Coordinates of C-alpha atoms in Angstrom, one line a residue:
X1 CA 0.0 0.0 0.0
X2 CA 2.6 2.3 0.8
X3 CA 4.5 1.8 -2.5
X4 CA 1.3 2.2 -4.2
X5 CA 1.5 5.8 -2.5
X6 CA 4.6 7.2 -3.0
X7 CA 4.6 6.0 -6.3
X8 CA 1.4 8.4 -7.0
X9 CA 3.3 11.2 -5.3
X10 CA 6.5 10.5 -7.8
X11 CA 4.0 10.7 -10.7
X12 CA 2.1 13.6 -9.4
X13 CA 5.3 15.4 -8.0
X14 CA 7.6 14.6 -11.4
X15 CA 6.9 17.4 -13.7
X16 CA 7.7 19.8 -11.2
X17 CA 10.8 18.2 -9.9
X18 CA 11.9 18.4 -13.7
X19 CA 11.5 22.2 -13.6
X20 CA 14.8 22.2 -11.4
X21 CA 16.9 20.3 -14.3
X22 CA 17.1 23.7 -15.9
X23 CA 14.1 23.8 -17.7
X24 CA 13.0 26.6 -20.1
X25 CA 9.8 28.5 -21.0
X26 CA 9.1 30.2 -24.5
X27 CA 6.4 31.3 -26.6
X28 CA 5.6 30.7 -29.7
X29 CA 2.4 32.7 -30.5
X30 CA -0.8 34.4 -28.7
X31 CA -4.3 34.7 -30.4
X32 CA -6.2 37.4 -30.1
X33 CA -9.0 37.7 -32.3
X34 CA -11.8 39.5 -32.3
X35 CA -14.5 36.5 -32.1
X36 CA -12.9 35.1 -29.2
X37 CA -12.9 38.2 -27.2
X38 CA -11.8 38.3 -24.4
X39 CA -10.8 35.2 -24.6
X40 CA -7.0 34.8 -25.4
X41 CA -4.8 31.9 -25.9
X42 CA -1.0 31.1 -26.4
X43 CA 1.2 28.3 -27.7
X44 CA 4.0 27.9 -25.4
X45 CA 6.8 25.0 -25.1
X46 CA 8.3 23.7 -21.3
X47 CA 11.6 22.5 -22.5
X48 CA 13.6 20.3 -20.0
X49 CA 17.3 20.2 -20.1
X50 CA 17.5 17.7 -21.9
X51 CA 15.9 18.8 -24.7
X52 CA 12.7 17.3 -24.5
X53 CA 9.3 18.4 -24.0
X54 CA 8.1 18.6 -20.1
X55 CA 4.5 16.5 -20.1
X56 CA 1.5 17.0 -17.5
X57 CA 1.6 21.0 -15.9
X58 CA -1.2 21.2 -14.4
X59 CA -3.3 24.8 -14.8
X60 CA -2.8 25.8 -11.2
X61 CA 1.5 26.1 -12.0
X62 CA 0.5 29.0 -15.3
X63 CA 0.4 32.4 -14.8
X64 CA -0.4 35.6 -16.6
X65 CA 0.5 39.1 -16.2
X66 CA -0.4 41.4 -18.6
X67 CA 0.8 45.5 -19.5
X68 CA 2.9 45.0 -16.6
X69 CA 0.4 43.8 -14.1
X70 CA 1.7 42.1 -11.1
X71 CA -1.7 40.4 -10.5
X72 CA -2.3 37.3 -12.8
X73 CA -5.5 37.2 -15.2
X74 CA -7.7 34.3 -14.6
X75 CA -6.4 31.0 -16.7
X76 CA -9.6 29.2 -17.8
X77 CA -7.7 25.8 -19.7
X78 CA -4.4 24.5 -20.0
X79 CA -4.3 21.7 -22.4
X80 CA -1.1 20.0 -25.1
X81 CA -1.4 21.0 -28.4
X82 CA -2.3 17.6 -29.0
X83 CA -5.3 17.5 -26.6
X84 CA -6.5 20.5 -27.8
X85 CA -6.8 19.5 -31.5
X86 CA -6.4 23.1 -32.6
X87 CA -3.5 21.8 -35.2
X88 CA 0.2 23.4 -36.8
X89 CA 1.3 24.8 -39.5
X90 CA 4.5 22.3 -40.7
X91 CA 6.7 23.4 -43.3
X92 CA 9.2 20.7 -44.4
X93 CA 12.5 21.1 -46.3
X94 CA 14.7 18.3 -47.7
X95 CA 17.8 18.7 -49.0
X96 CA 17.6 17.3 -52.9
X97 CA 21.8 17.3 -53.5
X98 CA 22.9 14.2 -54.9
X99 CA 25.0 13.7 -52.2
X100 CA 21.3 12.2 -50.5
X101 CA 21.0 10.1 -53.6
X102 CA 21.9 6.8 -52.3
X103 CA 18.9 7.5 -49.1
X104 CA 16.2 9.5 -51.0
X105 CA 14.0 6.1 -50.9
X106 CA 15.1 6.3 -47.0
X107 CA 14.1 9.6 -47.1
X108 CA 10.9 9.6 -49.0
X109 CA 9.4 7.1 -46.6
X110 CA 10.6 9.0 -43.8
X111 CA 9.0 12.1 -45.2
X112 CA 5.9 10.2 -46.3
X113 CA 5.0 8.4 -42.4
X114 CA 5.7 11.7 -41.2
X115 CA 3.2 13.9 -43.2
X116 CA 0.2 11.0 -43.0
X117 CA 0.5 10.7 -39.5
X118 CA -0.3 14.5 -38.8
X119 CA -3.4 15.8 -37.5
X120 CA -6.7 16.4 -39.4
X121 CA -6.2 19.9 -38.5
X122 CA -2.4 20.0 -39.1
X123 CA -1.3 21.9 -42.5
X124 CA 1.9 21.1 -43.7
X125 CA 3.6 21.7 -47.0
X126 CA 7.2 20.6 -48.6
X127 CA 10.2 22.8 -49.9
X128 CA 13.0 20.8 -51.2
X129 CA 16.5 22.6 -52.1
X130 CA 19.6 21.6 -54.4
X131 CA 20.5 24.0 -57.0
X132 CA 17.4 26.3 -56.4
X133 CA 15.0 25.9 -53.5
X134 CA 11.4 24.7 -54.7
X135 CA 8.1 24.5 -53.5
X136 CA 7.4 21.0 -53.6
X137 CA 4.0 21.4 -51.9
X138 CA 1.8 24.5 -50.5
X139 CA 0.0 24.2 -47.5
X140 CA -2.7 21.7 -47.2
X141 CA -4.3 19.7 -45.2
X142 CA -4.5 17.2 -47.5
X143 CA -1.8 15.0 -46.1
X144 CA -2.1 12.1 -49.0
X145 CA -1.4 14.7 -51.8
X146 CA 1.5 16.0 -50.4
X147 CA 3.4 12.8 -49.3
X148 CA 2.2 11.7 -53.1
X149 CA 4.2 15.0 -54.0
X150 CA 7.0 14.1 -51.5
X151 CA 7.5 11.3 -53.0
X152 CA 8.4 12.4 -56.4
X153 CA 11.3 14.6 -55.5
X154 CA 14.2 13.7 -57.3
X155 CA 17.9 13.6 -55.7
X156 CA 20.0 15.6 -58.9
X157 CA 21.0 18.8 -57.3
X158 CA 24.9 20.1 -57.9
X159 CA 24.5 22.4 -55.1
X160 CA 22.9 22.8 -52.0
X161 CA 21.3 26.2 -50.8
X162 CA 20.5 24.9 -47.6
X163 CA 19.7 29.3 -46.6
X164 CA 17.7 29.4 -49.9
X165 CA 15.6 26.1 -49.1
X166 CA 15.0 27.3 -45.4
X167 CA 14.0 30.9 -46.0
X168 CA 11.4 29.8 -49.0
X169 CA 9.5 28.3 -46.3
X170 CA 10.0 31.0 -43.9
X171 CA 8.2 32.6 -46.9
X172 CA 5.2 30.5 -47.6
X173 CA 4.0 31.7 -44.0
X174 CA 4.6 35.5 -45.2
X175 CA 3.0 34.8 -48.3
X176 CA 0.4 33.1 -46.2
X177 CA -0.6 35.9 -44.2
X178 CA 0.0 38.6 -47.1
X179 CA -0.7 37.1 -50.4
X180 CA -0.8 40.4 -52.2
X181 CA -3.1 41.6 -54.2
X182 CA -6.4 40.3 -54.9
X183 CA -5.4 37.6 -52.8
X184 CA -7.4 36.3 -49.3
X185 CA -5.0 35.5 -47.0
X186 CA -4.6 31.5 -45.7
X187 CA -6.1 30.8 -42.1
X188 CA -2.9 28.6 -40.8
X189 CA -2.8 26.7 -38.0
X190 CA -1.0 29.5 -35.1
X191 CA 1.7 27.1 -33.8
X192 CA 4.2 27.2 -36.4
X193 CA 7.4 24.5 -37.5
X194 CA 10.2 24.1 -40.2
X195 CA 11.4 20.9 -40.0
X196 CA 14.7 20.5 -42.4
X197 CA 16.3 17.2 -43.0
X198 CA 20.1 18.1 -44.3
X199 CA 23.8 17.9 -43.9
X200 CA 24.3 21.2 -42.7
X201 CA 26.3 22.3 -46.4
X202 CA 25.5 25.3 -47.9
X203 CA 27.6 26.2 -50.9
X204 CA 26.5 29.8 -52.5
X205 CA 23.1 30.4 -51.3
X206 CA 21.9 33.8 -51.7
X207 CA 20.3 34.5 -48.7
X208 CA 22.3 34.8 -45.5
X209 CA 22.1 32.7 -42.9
X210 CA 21.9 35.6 -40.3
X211 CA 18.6 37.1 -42.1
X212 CA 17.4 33.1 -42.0
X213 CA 17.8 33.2 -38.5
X214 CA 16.4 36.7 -38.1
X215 CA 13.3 36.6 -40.1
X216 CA 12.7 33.0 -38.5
X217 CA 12.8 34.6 -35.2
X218 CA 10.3 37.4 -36.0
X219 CA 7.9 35.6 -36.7
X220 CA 8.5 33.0 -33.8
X221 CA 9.2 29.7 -35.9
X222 CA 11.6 27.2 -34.0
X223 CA 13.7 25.5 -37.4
X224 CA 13.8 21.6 -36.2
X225 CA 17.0 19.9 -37.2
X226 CA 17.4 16.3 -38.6
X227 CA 21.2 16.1 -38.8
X228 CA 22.5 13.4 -41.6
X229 CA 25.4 13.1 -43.5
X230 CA 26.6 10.5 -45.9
X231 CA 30.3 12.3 -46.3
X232 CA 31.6 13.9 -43.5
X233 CA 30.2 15.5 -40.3
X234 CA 31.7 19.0 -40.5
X235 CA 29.0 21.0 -41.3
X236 CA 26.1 19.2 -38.9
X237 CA 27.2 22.2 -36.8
X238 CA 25.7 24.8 -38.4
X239 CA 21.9 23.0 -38.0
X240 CA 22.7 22.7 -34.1
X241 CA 23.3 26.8 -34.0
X242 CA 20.0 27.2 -36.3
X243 CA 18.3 25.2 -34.5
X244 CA 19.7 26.5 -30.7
X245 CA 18.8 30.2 -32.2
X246 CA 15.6 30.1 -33.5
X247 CA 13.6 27.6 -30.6
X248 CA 14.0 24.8 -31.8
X249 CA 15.6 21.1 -31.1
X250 CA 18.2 19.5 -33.3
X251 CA 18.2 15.9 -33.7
X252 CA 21.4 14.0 -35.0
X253 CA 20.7 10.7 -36.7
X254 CA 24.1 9.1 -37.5
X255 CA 21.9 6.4 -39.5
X256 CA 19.2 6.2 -42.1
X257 CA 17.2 4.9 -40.0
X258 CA 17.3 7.0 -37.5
X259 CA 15.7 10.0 -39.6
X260 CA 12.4 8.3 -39.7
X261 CA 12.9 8.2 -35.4
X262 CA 14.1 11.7 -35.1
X263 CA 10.9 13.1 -37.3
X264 CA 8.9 11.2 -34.5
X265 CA 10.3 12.6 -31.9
X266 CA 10.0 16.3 -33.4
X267 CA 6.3 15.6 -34.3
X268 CA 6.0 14.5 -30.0
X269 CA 7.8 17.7 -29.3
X270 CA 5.1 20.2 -31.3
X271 CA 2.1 18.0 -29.8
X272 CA 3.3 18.5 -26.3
X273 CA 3.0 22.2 -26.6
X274 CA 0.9 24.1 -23.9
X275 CA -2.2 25.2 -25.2
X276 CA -3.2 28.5 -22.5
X277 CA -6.1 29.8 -22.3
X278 CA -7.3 33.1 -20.6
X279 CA -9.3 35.9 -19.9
X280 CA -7.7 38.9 -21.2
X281 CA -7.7 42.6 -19.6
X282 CA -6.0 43.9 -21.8
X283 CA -8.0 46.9 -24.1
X284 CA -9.2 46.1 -28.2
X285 CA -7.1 48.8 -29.0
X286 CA -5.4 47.9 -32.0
X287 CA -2.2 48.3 -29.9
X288 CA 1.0 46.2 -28.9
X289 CA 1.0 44.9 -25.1
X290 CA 3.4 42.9 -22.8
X291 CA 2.2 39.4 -22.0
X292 CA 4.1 37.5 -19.7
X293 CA 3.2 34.0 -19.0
X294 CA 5.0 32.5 -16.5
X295 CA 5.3 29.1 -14.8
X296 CA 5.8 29.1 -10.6
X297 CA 5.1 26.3 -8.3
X298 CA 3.8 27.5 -5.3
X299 CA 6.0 27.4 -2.1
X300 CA 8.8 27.4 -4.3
X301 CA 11.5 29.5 -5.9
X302 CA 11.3 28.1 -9.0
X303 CA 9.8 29.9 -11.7
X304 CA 10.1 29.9 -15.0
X305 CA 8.9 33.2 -17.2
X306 CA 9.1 34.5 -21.0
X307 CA 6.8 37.7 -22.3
X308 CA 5.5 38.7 -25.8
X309 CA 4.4 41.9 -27.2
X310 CA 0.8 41.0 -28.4
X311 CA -1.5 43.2 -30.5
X312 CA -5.0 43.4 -29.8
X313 CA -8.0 43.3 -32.3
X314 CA -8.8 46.9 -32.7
X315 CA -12.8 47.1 -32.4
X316 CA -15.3 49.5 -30.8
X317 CA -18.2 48.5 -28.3
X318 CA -21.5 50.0 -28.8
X319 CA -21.3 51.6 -25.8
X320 CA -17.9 53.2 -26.7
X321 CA -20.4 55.1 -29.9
X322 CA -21.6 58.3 -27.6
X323 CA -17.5 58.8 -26.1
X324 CA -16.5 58.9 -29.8
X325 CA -18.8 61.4 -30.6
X326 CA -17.8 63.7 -28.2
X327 CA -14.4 63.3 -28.4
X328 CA -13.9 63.7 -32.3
X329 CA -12.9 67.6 -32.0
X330 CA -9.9 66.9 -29.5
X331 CA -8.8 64.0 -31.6
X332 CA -8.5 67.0 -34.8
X333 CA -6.9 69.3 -32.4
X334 CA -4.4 66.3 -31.1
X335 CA -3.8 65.6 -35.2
X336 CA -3.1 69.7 -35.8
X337 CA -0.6 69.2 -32.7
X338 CA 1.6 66.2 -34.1
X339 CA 1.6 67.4 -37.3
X340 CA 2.9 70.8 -35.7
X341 CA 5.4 68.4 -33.7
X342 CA 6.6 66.1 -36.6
X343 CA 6.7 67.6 -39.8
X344 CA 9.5 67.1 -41.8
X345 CA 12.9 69.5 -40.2
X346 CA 15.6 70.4 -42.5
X347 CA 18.6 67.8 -42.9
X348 CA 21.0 67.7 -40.0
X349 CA 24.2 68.9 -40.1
X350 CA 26.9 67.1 -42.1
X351 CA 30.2 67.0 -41.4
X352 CA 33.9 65.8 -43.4
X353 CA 33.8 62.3 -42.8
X354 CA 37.7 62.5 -42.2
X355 CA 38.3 65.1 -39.9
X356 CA 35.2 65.5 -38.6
X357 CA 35.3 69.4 -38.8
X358 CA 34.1 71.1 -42.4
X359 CA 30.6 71.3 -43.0
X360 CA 30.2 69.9 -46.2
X361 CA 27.6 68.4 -48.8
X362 CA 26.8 64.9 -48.9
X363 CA 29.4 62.8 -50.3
X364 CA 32.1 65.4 -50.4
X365 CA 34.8 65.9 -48.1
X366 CA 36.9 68.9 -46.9
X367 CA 39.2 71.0 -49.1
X368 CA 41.7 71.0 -46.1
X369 CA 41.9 67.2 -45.8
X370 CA 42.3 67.1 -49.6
X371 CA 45.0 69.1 -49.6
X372 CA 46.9 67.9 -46.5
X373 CA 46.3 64.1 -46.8
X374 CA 49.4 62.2 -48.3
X375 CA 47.4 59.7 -50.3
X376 CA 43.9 59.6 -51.3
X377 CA 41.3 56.8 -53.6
X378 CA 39.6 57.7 -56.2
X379 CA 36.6 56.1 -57.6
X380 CA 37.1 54.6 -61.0
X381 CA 34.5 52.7 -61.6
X382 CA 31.4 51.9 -59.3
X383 CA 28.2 53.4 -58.0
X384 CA 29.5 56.7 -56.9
X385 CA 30.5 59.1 -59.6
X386 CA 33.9 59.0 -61.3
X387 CA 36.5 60.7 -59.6
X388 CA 35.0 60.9 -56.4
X389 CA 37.6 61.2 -54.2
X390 CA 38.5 60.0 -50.7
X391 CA 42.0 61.1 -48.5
X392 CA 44.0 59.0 -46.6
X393 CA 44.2 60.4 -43.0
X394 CA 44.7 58.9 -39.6
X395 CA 45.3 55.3 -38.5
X396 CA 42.7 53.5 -40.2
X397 CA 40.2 54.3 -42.7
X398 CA 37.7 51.6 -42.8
X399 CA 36.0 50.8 -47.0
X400 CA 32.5 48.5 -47.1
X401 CA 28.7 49.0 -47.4
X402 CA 28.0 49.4 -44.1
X403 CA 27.3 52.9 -42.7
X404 CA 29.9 52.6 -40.3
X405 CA 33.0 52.6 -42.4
X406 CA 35.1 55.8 -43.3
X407 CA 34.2 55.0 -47.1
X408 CA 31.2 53.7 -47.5
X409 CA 30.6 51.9 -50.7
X410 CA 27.2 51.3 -52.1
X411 CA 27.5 47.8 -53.8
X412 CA 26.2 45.0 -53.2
X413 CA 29.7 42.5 -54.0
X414 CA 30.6 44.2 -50.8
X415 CA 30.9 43.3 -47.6
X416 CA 29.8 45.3 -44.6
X417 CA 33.3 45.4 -44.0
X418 CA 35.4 44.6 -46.3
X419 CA 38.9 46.0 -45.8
X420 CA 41.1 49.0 -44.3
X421 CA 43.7 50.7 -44.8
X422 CA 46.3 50.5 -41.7
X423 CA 48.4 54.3 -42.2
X424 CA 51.6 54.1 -40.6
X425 CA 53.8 57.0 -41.5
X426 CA 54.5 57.4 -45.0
X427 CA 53.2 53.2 -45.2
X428 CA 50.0 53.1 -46.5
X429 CA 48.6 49.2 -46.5
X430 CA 45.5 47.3 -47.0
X431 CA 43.7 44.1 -45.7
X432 CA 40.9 42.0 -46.1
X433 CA 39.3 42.1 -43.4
X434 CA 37.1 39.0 -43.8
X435 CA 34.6 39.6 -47.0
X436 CA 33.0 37.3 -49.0
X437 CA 34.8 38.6 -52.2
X438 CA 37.8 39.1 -51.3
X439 CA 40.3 42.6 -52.0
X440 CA 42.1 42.5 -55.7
X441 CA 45.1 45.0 -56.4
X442 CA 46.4 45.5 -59.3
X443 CA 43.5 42.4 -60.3
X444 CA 45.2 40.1 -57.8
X445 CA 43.6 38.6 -54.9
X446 CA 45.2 38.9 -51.6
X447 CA 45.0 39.5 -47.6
X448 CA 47.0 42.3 -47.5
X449 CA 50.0 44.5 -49.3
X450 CA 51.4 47.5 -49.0
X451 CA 50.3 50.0 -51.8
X452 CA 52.2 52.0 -54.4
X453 CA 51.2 55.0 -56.4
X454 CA 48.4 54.4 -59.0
X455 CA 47.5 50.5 -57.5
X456 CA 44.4 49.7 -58.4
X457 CA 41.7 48.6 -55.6
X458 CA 39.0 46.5 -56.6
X459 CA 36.0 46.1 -53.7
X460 CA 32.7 43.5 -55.4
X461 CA 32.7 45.5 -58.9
X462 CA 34.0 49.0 -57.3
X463 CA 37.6 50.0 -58.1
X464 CA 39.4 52.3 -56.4
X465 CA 43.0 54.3 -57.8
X466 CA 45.4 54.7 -55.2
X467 CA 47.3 58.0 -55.5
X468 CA 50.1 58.6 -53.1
X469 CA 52.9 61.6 -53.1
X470 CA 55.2 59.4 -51.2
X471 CA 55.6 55.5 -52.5
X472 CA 56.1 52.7 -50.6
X473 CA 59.5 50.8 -50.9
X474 CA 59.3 47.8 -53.4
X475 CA 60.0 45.4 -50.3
X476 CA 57.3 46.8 -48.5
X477 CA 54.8 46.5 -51.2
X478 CA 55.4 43.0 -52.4
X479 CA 52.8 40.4 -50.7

């Protein structure tokens, strides 16, 4: 009898133990729609250490505080996304190279089980990537015609624009929601998942993997990671840091058949989300405001917390009608005011971007600096006009797109920044500081050289003459 007992206490007692393993708290997404006023509700994930999803919170462990509130609104349900039946929005992206030819059937029925075994309210749709990233499948939830679709990828691609593949899905959600003109917009499931099977390679994609990671981010979707290689393990990596950055969980599988087992375990993850469910305070104002929902077991310092800015459906009560009516003048006097307050003011102030001193017109730079400097580029080709001309002066003058540098170069083969120029003395040299392209003199690649009088700089497809009234030695410009 007594084992009986404290074996009910473990399994009552065990989700909250786990909350001291170092356990994590995020959202995903709140609704707030007009129809369901004031009822709100959010998708949120319990993550253990581990890595895996914490099961059976009860409702009396959630909290939520709201504009900064330190009292919590009443929760009415907490239920897993799976209990709820409310459904996802799945987006999955295969890597098509041919260096996944010899597992694509592996892959294909790994892809297949995974989509047919969804919800009825799921939507998921496919994106595979090799030398272009495709839309293999839109959202549906018709899960037979898009395994049937799976199925027929073909394992060809030369490349493999593993950025590309991963931020055409992020943009089936924005085209989703926006669909331009004309276009109604698609009612998605509001838990959201990119789930990309790969080996971590990207070889000349032309997205970034910083604005992957970024745009993923924004609009809250956790990129899932099945990790496979069949050449080397190098680049598996880079899926663990996507993965780590944007919420979600990466999943090595060493062997073929351990992709079918990791999609599993993914699918378990996103149908033990928390489904919360509340009644709001918050104003239909059309307005961002602070939701925090946190997680704290009474008679305990453990607590777990993350917050959202949500914006509310912006819609007026009847009984609101008579207020607006009266308050229509002051709202034209308050429009008169900011446009007093923000109408356009004259350009600030600009200064030599060299010494900092000389008011001068855009793009130009003092006559004294001209004059004084002991070298100088000027543009010979490139955005800017011709004979644009830049001096030499002080320790380092920075050259890239970014708005930071001392020459700031409008083109987009450059880097944000791409090199310097280290001015010691008389010694004038450059050095690649790190760019994707890479710094030519003269048409020659290379880290970094001292320059000579009339070397030519090329920056992406900018290039740049080097004049200098004092040339470096022929020792110190060789490479």
């Amino acid at each position: 009898m007594k084992t009986h007992l404290w074996t009910g206490f473990a399994a009552l007692f065990a989700p909250v133990a786990a909350l001291a393993a170092g356990a994590q708290l995020s959202i995903q997404q709140v609704q707030a729609t007009q129809n369901k006023w004031p009822h709100v509700r959010a998708y949120v994930n319990v993550i253990g250490a581990s890595g895996s999803p914490i099961q059976g919170l009860s409702q009396d462990l959630f909290r939520v505080y709201e504009g900064g509130t330190s009292d919590s609104s009443k929760v009415e349900k907490v239920d897993s996304l799976e209990a709820a039946q409310t459904g996802a929005s799945i987006v999955i992206v295969v890597q098509a190279s041919g260096a996944m030819m010899g597992i694509q059937d592996d892959i294909k029925k790994a892809v297949s089980a995974f989509v047919n075994g969804l919800g009825e309210k799921d939507q998921v749709a496919v994106v595979d990537y090799g030398e272009t990233a495709e839309i293999v499948a839109p959202f549906s939830e018709e899960k037979g015609e898009v395994a049937g679709k799976a199925a027929k990828i073909t394992f060809t691609g030369r490349s493999f624009l593993l950025y590309d593949g991963l931020a055409q899905a992020i943009q089936l959600y924005a085209a989703a929601a926006s669909p331009g003109k004309g276009g109604a917009p698609t009612l998605l499931p509001a838990p959201k998942a990119i789930i990309v099977i790969s080996d971590g390679r990207d070889n000349g994609s032309a997205t970034d993997v910083e604005k992957v990671i970024s745009d993923a981010s924004k609009r809250r979707i956790p990129i899932h990671a099945v990790a496979h290689s069949e050449l080397d393990q190098d680049s598996l990596p880079n899926l663990e840091m996507i993965s780590r950055r944007t919420g979600g969980t990466y999943r090595p599988a060493p062997n073929v058949d351990d992709i079918n087992k990791s999609l599993t375990v993914i699918k378990d993850f996103i149908n033990k989300m928390y489904v919360i469910q509340w009644k709001t305070r918050l104003d239909h104002d059309g307005k961002d405001h602070k939701v925090e929902i946190a997680m704290e077991n009474e008679g305990s310092s453990t607590s777990l917390k993350s917050s959202i800015l949500v914006r509310t459906p912006n819609f007026i009560d009847w009984l609101t009608i008579g207020i607006v009516a009266a308050v229509i003048l002051l709202v034209v006097v308050g429009g008169i005011a900011i446009y007093v307050l923000t109408r356009p003011k004259p350009p600030p102030t600009r200064f030599c971007p060299a010494c900092k001193r000389a008011q001068m017109p855009e793009w130009e730079v003092c006559l004294f600096c001209l004059k004084s400097a002991k070298a100088r580029l000027i543009m010979q080709k490139g955005t800017g006009p011709k004979g644009k001309t830049w001096p030499l002066v002080g320790k380092v003058v920075s050259l890239g797109s970014g708005p930071e540098n001392s020459i700031r170069i409008l083109d987009g083969a450059v880097s944000g920044k791409h090199a310097g120029v280290a001015i010691d003395g008389n010694k004038f040299e450059i050095v690649d500081l790190g760019s994707k392209n890479g710094v030519l003199v003269n048409g020659k690649k290379t880290p970094r050289r001292f320059l000579r009088n009339g070397d030519v700089i090329t920056l992406g497809m900018t290039e740049l003459k080097f004049e200098s009234a004092i040339a470096a030695s022929d020792d110190e410009a060789e490479e």
